Each structure stands twice: as structure tokens, then as C-alpha cells.
Coordinates of C-alpha atoms in Angstrom, one line a residue:
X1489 CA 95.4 128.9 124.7
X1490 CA 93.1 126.0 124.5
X1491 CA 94.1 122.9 122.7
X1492 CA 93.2 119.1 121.8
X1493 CA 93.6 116.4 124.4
X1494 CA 97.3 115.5 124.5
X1495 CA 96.3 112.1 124.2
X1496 CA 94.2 112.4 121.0
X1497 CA 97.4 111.7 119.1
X1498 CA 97.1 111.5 115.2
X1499 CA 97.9 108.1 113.5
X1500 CA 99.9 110.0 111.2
X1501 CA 101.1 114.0 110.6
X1502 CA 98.9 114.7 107.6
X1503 CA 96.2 117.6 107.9
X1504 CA 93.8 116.8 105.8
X1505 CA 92.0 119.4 103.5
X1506 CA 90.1 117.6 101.2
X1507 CA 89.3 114.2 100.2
X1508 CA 88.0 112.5 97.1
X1509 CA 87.8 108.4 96.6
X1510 CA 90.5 106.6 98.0
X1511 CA 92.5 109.5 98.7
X1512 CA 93.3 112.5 100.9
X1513 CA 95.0 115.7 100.1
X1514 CA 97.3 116.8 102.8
X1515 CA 97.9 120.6 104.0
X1516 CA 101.4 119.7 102.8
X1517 CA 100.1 119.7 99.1
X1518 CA 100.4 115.9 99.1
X1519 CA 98.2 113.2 98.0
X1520 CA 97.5 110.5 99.8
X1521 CA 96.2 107.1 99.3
X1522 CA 94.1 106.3 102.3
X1523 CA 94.1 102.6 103.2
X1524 CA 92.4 103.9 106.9
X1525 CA 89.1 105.0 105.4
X1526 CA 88.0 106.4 108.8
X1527 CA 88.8 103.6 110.2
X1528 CA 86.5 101.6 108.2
X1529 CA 83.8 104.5 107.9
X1530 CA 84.2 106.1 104.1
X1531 CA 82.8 103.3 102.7
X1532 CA 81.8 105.0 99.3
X1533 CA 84.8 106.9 99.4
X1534 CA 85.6 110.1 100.5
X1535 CA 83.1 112.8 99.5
X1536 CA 80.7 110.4 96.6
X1537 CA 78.8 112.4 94.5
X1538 CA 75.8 111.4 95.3
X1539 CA 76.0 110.7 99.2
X1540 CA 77.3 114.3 98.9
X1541 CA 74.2 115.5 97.1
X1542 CA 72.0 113.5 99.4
X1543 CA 73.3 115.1 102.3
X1544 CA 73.3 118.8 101.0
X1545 CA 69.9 118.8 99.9
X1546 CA 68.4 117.1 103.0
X1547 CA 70.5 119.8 104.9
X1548 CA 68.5 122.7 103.1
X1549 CA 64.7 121.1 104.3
X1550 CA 65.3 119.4 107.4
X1551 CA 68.6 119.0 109.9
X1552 CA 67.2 117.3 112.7
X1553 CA 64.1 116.0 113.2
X1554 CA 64.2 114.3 117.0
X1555 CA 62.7 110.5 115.9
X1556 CA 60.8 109.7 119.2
X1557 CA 58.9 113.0 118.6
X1558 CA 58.4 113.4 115.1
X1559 CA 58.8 111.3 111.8
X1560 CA 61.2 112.1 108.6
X1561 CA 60.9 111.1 105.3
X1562 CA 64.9 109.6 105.5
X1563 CA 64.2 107.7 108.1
X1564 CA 61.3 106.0 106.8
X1565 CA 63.1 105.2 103.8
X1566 CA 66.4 104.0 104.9
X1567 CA 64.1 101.2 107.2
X1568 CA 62.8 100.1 103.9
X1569 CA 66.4 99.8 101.9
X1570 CA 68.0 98.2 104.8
X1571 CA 65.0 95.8 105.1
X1572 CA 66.5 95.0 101.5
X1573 CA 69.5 93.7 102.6
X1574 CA 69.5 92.6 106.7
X1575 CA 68.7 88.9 106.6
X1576 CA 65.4 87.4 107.3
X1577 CA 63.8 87.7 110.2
X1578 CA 65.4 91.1 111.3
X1579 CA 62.6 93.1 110.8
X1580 CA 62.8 96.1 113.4
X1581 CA 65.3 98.8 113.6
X1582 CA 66.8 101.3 117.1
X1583 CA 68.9 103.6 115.7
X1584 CA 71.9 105.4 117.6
X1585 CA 75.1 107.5 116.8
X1586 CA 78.1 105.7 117.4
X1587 CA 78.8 101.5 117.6
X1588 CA 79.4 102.1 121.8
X1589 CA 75.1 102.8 121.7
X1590 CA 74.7 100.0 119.2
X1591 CA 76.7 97.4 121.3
X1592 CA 75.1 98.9 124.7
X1593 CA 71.5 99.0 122.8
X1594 CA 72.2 95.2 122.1
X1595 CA 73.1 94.2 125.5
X1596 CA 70.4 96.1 127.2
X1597 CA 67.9 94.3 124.9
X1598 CA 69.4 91.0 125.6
X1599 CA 69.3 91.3 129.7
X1600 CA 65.4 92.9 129.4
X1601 CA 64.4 90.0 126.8
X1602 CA 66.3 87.2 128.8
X1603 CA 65.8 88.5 132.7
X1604 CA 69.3 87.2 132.7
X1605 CA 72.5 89.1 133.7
X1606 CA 75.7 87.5 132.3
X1607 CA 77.3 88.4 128.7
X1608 CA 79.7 85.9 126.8
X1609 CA 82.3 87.9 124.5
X1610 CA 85.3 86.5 123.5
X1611 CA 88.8 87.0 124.1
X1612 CA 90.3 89.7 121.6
X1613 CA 87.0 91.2 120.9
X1614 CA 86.4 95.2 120.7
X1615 CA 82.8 96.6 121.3
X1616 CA 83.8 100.3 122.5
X1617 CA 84.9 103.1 124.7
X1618 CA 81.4 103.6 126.6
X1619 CA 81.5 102.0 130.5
X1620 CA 79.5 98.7 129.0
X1621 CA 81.1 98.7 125.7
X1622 CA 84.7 98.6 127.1
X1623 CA 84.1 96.5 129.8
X1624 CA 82.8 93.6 127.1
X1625 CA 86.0 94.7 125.5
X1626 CA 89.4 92.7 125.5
X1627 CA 91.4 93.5 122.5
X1628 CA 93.7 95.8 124.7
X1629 CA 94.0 97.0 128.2
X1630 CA 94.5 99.9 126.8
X1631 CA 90.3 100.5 126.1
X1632 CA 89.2 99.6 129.5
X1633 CA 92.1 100.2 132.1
X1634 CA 91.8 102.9 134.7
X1635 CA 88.2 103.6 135.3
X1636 CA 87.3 100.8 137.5
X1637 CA 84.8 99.3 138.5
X1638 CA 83.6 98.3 135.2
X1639 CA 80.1 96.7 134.8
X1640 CA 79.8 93.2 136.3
X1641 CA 78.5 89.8 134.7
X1642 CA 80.9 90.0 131.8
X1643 CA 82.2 86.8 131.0
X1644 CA 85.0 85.7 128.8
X1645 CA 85.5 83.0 126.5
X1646 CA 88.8 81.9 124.1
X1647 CA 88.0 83.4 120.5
X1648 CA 89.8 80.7 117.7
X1649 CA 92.9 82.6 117.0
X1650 CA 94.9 80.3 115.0
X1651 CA 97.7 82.2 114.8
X1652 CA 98.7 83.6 118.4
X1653 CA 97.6 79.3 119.7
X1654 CA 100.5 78.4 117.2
X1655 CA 97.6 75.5 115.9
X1656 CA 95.6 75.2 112.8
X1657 CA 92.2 76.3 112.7
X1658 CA 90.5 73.7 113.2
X1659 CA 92.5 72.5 116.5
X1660 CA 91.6 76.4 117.7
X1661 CA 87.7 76.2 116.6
X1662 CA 87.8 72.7 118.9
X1663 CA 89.4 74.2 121.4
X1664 CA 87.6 77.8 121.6
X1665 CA 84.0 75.5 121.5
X1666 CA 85.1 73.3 124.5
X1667 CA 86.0 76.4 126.5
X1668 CA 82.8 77.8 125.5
X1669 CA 80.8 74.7 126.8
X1670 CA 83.0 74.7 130.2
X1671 CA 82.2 78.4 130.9
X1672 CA 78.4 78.0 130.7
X1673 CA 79.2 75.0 132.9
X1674 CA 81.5 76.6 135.5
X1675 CA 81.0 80.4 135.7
X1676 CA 78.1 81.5 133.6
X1677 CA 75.1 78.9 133.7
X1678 CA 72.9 79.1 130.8
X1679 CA 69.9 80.4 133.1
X1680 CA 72.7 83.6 133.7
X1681 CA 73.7 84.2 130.2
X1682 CA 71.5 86.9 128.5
X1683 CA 73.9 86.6 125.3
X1684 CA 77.0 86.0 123.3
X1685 CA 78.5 88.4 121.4
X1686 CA 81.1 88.5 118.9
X1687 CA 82.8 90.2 115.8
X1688 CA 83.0 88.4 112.6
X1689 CA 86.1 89.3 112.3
X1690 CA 88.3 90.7 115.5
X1691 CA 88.8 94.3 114.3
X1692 CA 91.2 96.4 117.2
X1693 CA 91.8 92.5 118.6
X1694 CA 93.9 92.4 115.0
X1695 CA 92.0 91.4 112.1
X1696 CA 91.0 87.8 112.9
X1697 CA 88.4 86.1 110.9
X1698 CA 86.5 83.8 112.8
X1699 CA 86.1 80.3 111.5
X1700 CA 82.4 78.7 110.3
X1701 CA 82.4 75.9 112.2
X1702 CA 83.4 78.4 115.6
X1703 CA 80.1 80.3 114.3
X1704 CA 77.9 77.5 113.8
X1705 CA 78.7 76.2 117.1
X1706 CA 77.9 79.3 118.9
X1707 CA 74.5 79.9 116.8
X1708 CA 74.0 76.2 117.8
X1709 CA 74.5 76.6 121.9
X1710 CA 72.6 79.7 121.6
X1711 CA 69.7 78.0 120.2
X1712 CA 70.2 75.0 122.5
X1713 CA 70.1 77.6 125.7
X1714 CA 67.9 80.1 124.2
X1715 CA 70.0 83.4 124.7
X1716 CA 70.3 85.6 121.8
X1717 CA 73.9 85.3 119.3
X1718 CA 74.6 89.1 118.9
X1719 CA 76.9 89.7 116.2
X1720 CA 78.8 93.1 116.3
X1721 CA 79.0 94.0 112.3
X1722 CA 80.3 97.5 112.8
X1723 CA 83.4 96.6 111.2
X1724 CA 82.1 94.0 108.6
X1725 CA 79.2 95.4 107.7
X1726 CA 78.0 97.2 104.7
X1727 CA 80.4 94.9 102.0
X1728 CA 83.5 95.7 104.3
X1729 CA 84.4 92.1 103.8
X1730 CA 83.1 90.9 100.6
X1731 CA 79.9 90.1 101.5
X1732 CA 77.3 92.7 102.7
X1733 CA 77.6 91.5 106.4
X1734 CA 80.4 89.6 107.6
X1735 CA 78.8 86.6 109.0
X1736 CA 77.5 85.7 105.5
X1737 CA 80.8 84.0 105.4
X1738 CA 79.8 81.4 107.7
X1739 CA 76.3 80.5 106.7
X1740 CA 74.7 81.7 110.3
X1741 CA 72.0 84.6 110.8
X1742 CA 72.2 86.4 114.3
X1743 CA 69.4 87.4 116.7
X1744 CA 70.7 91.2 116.9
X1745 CA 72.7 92.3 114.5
X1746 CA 74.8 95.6 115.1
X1747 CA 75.5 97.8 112.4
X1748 CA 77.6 101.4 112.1
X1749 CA 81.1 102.9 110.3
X1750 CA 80.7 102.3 106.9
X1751 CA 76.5 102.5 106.7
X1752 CA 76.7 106.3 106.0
X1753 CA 79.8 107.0 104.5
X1754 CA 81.2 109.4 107.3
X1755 CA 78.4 110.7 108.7
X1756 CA 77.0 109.8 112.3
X1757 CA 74.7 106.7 112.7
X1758 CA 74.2 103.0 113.8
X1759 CA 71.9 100.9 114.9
X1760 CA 70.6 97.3 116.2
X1761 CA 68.6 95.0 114.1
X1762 CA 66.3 92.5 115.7
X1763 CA 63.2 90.4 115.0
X1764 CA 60.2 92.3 115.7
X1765 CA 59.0 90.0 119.1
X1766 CA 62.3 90.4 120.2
X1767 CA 62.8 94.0 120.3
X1768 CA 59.5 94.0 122.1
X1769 CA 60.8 92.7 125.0
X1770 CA 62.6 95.9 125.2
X1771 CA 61.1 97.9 128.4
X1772 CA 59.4 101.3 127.7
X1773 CA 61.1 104.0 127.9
X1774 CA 64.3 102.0 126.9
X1775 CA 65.4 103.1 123.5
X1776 CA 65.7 106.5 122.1
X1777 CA 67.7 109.3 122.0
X1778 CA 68.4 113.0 120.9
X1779 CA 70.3 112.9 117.7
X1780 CA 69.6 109.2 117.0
X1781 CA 69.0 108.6 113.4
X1782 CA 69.8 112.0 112.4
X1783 CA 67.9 113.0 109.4
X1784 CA 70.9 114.0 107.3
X1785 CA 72.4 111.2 108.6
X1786 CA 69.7 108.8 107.5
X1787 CA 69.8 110.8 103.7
X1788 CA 73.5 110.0 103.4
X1789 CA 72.5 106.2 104.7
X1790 CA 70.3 105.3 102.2
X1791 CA 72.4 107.4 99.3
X1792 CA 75.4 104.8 100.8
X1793 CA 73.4 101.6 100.4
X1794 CA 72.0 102.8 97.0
X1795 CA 75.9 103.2 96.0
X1796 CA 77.0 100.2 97.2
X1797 CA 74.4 98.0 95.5
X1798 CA 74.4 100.1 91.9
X1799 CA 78.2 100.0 92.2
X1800 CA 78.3 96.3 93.1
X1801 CA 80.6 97.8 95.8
X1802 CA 80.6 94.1 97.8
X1803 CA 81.4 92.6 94.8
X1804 CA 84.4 95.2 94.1
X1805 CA 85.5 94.3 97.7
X1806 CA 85.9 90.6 97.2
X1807 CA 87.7 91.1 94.0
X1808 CA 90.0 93.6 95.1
X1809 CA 90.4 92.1 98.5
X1810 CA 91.5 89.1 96.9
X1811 CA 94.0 91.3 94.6
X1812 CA 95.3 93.1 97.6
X1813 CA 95.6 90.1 99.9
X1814 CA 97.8 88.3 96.8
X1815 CA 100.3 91.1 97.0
X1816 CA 100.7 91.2 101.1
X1817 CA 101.2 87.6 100.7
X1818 CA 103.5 88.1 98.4
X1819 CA 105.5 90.7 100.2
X1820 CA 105.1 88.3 103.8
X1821 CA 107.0 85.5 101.8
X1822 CA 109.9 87.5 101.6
X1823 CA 110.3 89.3 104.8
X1824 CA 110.5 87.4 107.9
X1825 CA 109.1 90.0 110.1
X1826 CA 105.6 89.1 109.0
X1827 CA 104.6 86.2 110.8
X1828 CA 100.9 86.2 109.1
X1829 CA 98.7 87.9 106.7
X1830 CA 95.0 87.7 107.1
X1831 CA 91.7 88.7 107.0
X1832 CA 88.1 89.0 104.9
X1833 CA 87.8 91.2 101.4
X1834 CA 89.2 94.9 102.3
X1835 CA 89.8 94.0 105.8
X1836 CA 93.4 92.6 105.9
X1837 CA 96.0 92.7 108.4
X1838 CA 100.1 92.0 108.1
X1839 CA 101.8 90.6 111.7
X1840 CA 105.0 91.5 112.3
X1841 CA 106.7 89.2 114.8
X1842 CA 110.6 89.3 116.1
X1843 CA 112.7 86.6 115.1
X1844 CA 111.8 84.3 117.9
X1845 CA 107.7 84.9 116.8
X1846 CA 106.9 87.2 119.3
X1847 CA 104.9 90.3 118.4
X1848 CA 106.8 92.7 117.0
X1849 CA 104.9 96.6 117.6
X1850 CA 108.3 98.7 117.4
X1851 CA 109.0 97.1 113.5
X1852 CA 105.0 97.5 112.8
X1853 CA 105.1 101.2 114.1
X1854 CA 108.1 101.5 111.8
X1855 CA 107.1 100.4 108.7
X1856 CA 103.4 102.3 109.0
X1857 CA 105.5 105.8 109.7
X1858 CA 107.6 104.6 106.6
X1859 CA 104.2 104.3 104.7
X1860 CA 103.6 107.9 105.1
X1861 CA 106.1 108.8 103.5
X1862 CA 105.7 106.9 100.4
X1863 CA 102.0 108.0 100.3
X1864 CA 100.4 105.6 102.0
X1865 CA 98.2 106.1 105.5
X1866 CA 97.7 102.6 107.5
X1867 CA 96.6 101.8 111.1
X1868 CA 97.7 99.3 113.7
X1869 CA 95.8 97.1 115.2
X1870 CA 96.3 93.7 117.7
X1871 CA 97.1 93.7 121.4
X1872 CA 100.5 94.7 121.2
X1873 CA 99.7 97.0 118.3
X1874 CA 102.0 94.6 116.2
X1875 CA 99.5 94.5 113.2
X1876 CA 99.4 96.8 110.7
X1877 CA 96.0 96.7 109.0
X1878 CA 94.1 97.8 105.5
X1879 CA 90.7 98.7 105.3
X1880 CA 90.6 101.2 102.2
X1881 CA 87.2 102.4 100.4
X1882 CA 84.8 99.8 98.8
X1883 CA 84.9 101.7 95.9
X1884 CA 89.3 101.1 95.5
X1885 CA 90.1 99.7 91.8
X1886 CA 93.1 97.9 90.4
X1887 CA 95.3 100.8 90.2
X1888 CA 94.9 102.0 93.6
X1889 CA 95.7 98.6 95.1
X1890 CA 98.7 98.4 92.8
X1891 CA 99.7 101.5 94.1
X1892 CA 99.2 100.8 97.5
X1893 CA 101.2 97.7 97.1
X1894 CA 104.0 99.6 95.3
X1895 CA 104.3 101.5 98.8
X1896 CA 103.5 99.2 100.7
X1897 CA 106.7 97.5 99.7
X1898 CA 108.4 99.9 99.8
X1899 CA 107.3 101.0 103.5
X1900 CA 108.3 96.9 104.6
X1901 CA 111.9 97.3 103.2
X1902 CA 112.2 100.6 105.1
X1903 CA 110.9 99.4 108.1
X1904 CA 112.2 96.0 108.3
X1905 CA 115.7 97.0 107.3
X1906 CA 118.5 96.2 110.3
X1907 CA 115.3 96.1 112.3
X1908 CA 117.2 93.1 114.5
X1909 CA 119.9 95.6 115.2
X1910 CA 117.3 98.2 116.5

């Protein structure tokens, strides 16, 4: 008999058999609330309406139409609604299928545009499972052990994580800048470094915004040195974190911008964003692609961005972000075991930590099985996996959140209970 990989281990036991909104219905008869939306990928909510209808009628006329030998109507149009909302200057699209291609699309036109071989990513970062992605990934060993060599002239820089420094976040953004100025000075010169990139908001690294003065500086040395600032929006893109792309937070506009997850609601695509003279330093022959922008794909795409803004979905995701975050901090200031709670809109993440404030993954593990069983289906995140993180649907209202608080709490007492003994 053939069967799954016996290391693609679920997150959680439930079989899924249909989903609507913000929740799943199990095999088991039971419905659950899904604060993992894909991991960040339902973005509209399971099965919308109208990304549905989208999707089912550009199934019946055309599946696939290769887009380096022929045109489709979807992907014309979705160039024109995301021209709507990808800041100025980032007027050409490369479309691909998964965030690994984005990121490796990036780099690639980085290193041809620059004639320079060295990336900057920082510490805690995630950019994918792919040989490039993973080796510009350091959010876990776990992503990019046991396959070596991995690709050379990837350098790493301190990312300002407040929390794990045990400073405040303006000693980490000082500190995280002057490391960045004494890499470029001692092992990647500015004439090496074809880019930085960096996340918004550390998503596998364990939900760690970044901070706008760490975000100016980088645009600044970028500038200064004249390598592109790629920012890695798979995550925070498309209103994830209360704005329609992360770095909105922090007044800055990248040179490539990489988008995926939540742009189609669950179906297939991402892609790189670029000014035009930059993406035609790309070499010929360098981007394309069999199933890249996927014309059903592209349907559900521009469906998902016409949902978003008619349902002032970013909107919804600050406001309810805001409502969720109130009631984790609540919870945090009453159980010990959660060192921090953090993160931007409907990206939010709860540390556990052991007494002494070490990272605590056995109490984190415990309390996101005990979630389960009150209904509620949450990931981990963080190198030690000691974060338990939220990222439901943009389109969650009051009375979700309230329930997912409900067992949420519920889940904490569970799992934190005589966890010292354990």
C-alpha cells in the first residue's frame, strides 16, 4: 500500500471535508474555527462566493493557458487590479506558483541587475524550502539542515528582536543597524551585496514585527550602496496585517516586492513586483515557467483583491486584529507561561517561556493540542517552535474572535496547568 510521507505530519487530527469562512468542518462531524487559514493563504475565507464563482467559470473556458506562449484575459486583468494597489513605482509583474519561486525570482533578479553575488537576510528570517530559498533561510535548522552544500554568498545580519535580546526596541533597532553597517564592512562589501532581504514581519522566525526606524535604515543603506531592499510580503501581504502590504507600517517602498498566500485565496500563485528598468535587467530567457500564473489562478486573484477592497477586508484586519490582540494580552497577563504577545493586525503570536524565560515548545505544543479540542486549530511558529501563532481569515468578525478567545482560554488553562511539574 502506498502512503504519505511519514514526515508530512498534520498540525492537528482533523480531516477536513468542507470549509466555509472562518471555519472547517471535520470528518468527525465537528466545526472548527480555523485560526491557521492555510497558513496565511484563505484570505477571503474558506470557499467566498465569489472567488468560488470566479474560479468555476474560468474552469469551464480556459484551465491553462502557458503565459510565455499565449495571453489570457485573467492575467491581463489581474496586472491591472494589482497595479491598483502595489506602490508606486512597481510597475512590472513575473509571476510563479509558490513564495520559494518568488524569493528565488527576486534574488536571481538582484545578482543579474547588480553583477553582484552576496545576499543580506536577517537572522530569524524564512524565505522557503527550495535550495536558494532555504539557504537565505534562518528561522530554524530544521528548513535547511541535511542537504548541504547550500548556495554560497549568503550573508547574515541580526534582525531587531526585542524580545529574545531581553532590550527595548529601540536599543535592538541600534544594535541590529550597527551590525548591519559592520557586515558590509567586514564580510560582504557593498560592491558584493546584490540585496537585502527581509520579512516585515518574521513569520516561521515567530511573528516578529520589525521596527520603522530598522526599516528606514535598511531602505537608507540600500540607497546609499545601490543594491535593491527586497521585501518578502508573502506573509503580510494582501491586508494580512492591517494594511494591504506589510511595510506600509513603516513608511518605506521596496525595490522588489514579493507577494503569494493570501493573493488568491487558496489557489496557486505568487509573484515579484519590480520597477519596469529594473526587471529589465533580468537576462533572457530568465523568467518563465509552465504553470506560472495559472489562468484559474489568476481568476480567483483578481476575484480575491476585488473582495478584499469591496469588503474593506484590510480595514476588518486592523480592527479585529486589534480586538484579538486585547484578549491575548489579556490572557498573557495572567499566565506566566507567556513571556510576550505580539505581532501586526491578524498576524499575532503568544510566547510561552519556562519559569526562568527560556522558550518553552513542550507547554506551546500543549496548549495548541488543548485548542483542538475546544474547537480551535492554531500553528506554532519560532525557533524552538515555542510560539503559538493566529493568522485567521481577513474576513473574521467580532463573534468569531470572541469565540476564539473563549477557547483560546480555555486551551492556556489546559495547557499551562501543573505544566512546571511536567
Amino acid at each position: 500500500m502506498t502512503a504519505l510521507s511519514p514526515h508530512l505530519r498534520q498540525a492537528t487530527p482533523v480531516v477536513a471535508v468542507r470549509g466555509e469562512g472562518v471555519h472547517i468542518h471535520g470528518e468527525d462531524g465537528r466545526r472548527y474555527l480555523d485560526f491557521t487559514a492555510g497558513i496565511g493563504v484563505t484570505s477571503t475565507g474558506h470557499c467566498h462566493p465569489r472567488v468560488v464563482a470566479a474560479a468555476r467559470e474560468q474552469v469551464g473556458t480556459l484551465v491553462h493557458g502557458q503565459y510565455t506562449t499565449v495571453m489570457h484575459q485573467p492575467l491581463r486583468h489581474l496586472v491591472d487590479r494589482l497595479g491598483e494597489v502595489l506602490p508606486a513605482g512597481l510597475d512590472s509583474l513575473f509571476f510563479t506558483n509558490s513564495g520559494s519561486e518568488a524569493v528565488e525570482a527576486a534574488l536571481r533578479l538582484a545578482r543579474q541587475a547588480t553583477g553582484r553575488p552576496n545576499v543580506l537576510v536577517c537572522h530569524g528570517g524564512f524565505h522557503g524550502r527550495t535550495v536558494a530559498a532555504a539557504s537565505m533561510t534562518t528561522s530554524g535548522t530544521r528548513f535547511r539542515s541535511g542537504f548541504s552544500p547550500l548556495m554560497s554568498g549568503v550573508v547574515v545580519t541580526p534582525f531587531p528582536t526585542a524580545y529574545r535580546y531581553g532590550w527595548d526596541e529601540e536599543t535592538a533597532t541600534r544594535f541590529a543597524l550597527q551590525e548591519l553597517d559592520y557586515t558590509l564592512q567586514t564580510i560582504s562589501s557593498p560592491a558584493d551585496t546584490a540585496a537585502v532581504i527581509v520579512e516585515p514581519v518574521l513569520g516561521e522566525g515567530g511573528y516578529v514585527p520589525a521596527t520603522r526606524a530598522f526599516m528606514e535604515g535598511l531602505r537608507e543603506r540600500a540607497d546609499r550602496h545601490g543594491f535593491p531592499l527586497i521585501l518578502d510580503e508573502v506573509q503580510t501581504g494582501v491586508g494580512r496585517t492591517g494594511r494591504f502590504w506589510g511595510h506600509e507600517h513603516f513608511g518605506i517602498t521596496p525595490d522588489i516586492l514579493i507577494t503569494a498566500k493570501g493573493l488568491a485565496s487558496g489557489f496557486p500563485l505568487s509573484g515579484i513586483a519590480a520597477s519596469e528598468e529594473l526587471m529589465r535587467k533580468a537576462w533572457p530567457g530568465s523568467q518563465g515557467g509552465t504553470y506560472g500564473a495559472n489562468a484559474v489562478a489568476c481568476a480567483a486573484a483578481c476575484a480575491t483583491l476585488d473582495v478584499v477592497r469591496d469588503e474593506k477586508l484590510v480595514e476588518n484586519a486592523e480592527a479585529m486584529g486589534a480586538r484579538l490582540r486585547h484578549g491575548l494580552e489579556t490572557v498573557a497577563a495572567r499566565t506566566p507561561a507567556i513571556g510576550d504577545v505580539r505581532g501586526l493586525g491578524l498576524m499575532l503570536g503568544s510566547e510561552f517561556v519556562t519559569e526562568d524565560g527560556d522558550p518553552d515548545p513542550q507547554t506551546a505544543a500543549r496548549v495548541q493540542r488543548a485548542a483542538v479540542d475546544e474547537g480551535l486549530l492554531l500553528l506554532l511558529c519560532g525557533a524552538w517552535n515555542q510560539v503559538v501563532r493566529m493568522i485567521p481569515a481577513l474576513v473574521i468578525d467580532e463573534s468569531a474572535v470572541d469565540e476564539g478567545l473563549r477557547a483560546w482560554t480555555a486551551a492556556v488553562e489546559a495547557g499551562t496547568s501543573g505544566a512546571a511539574d511536567r
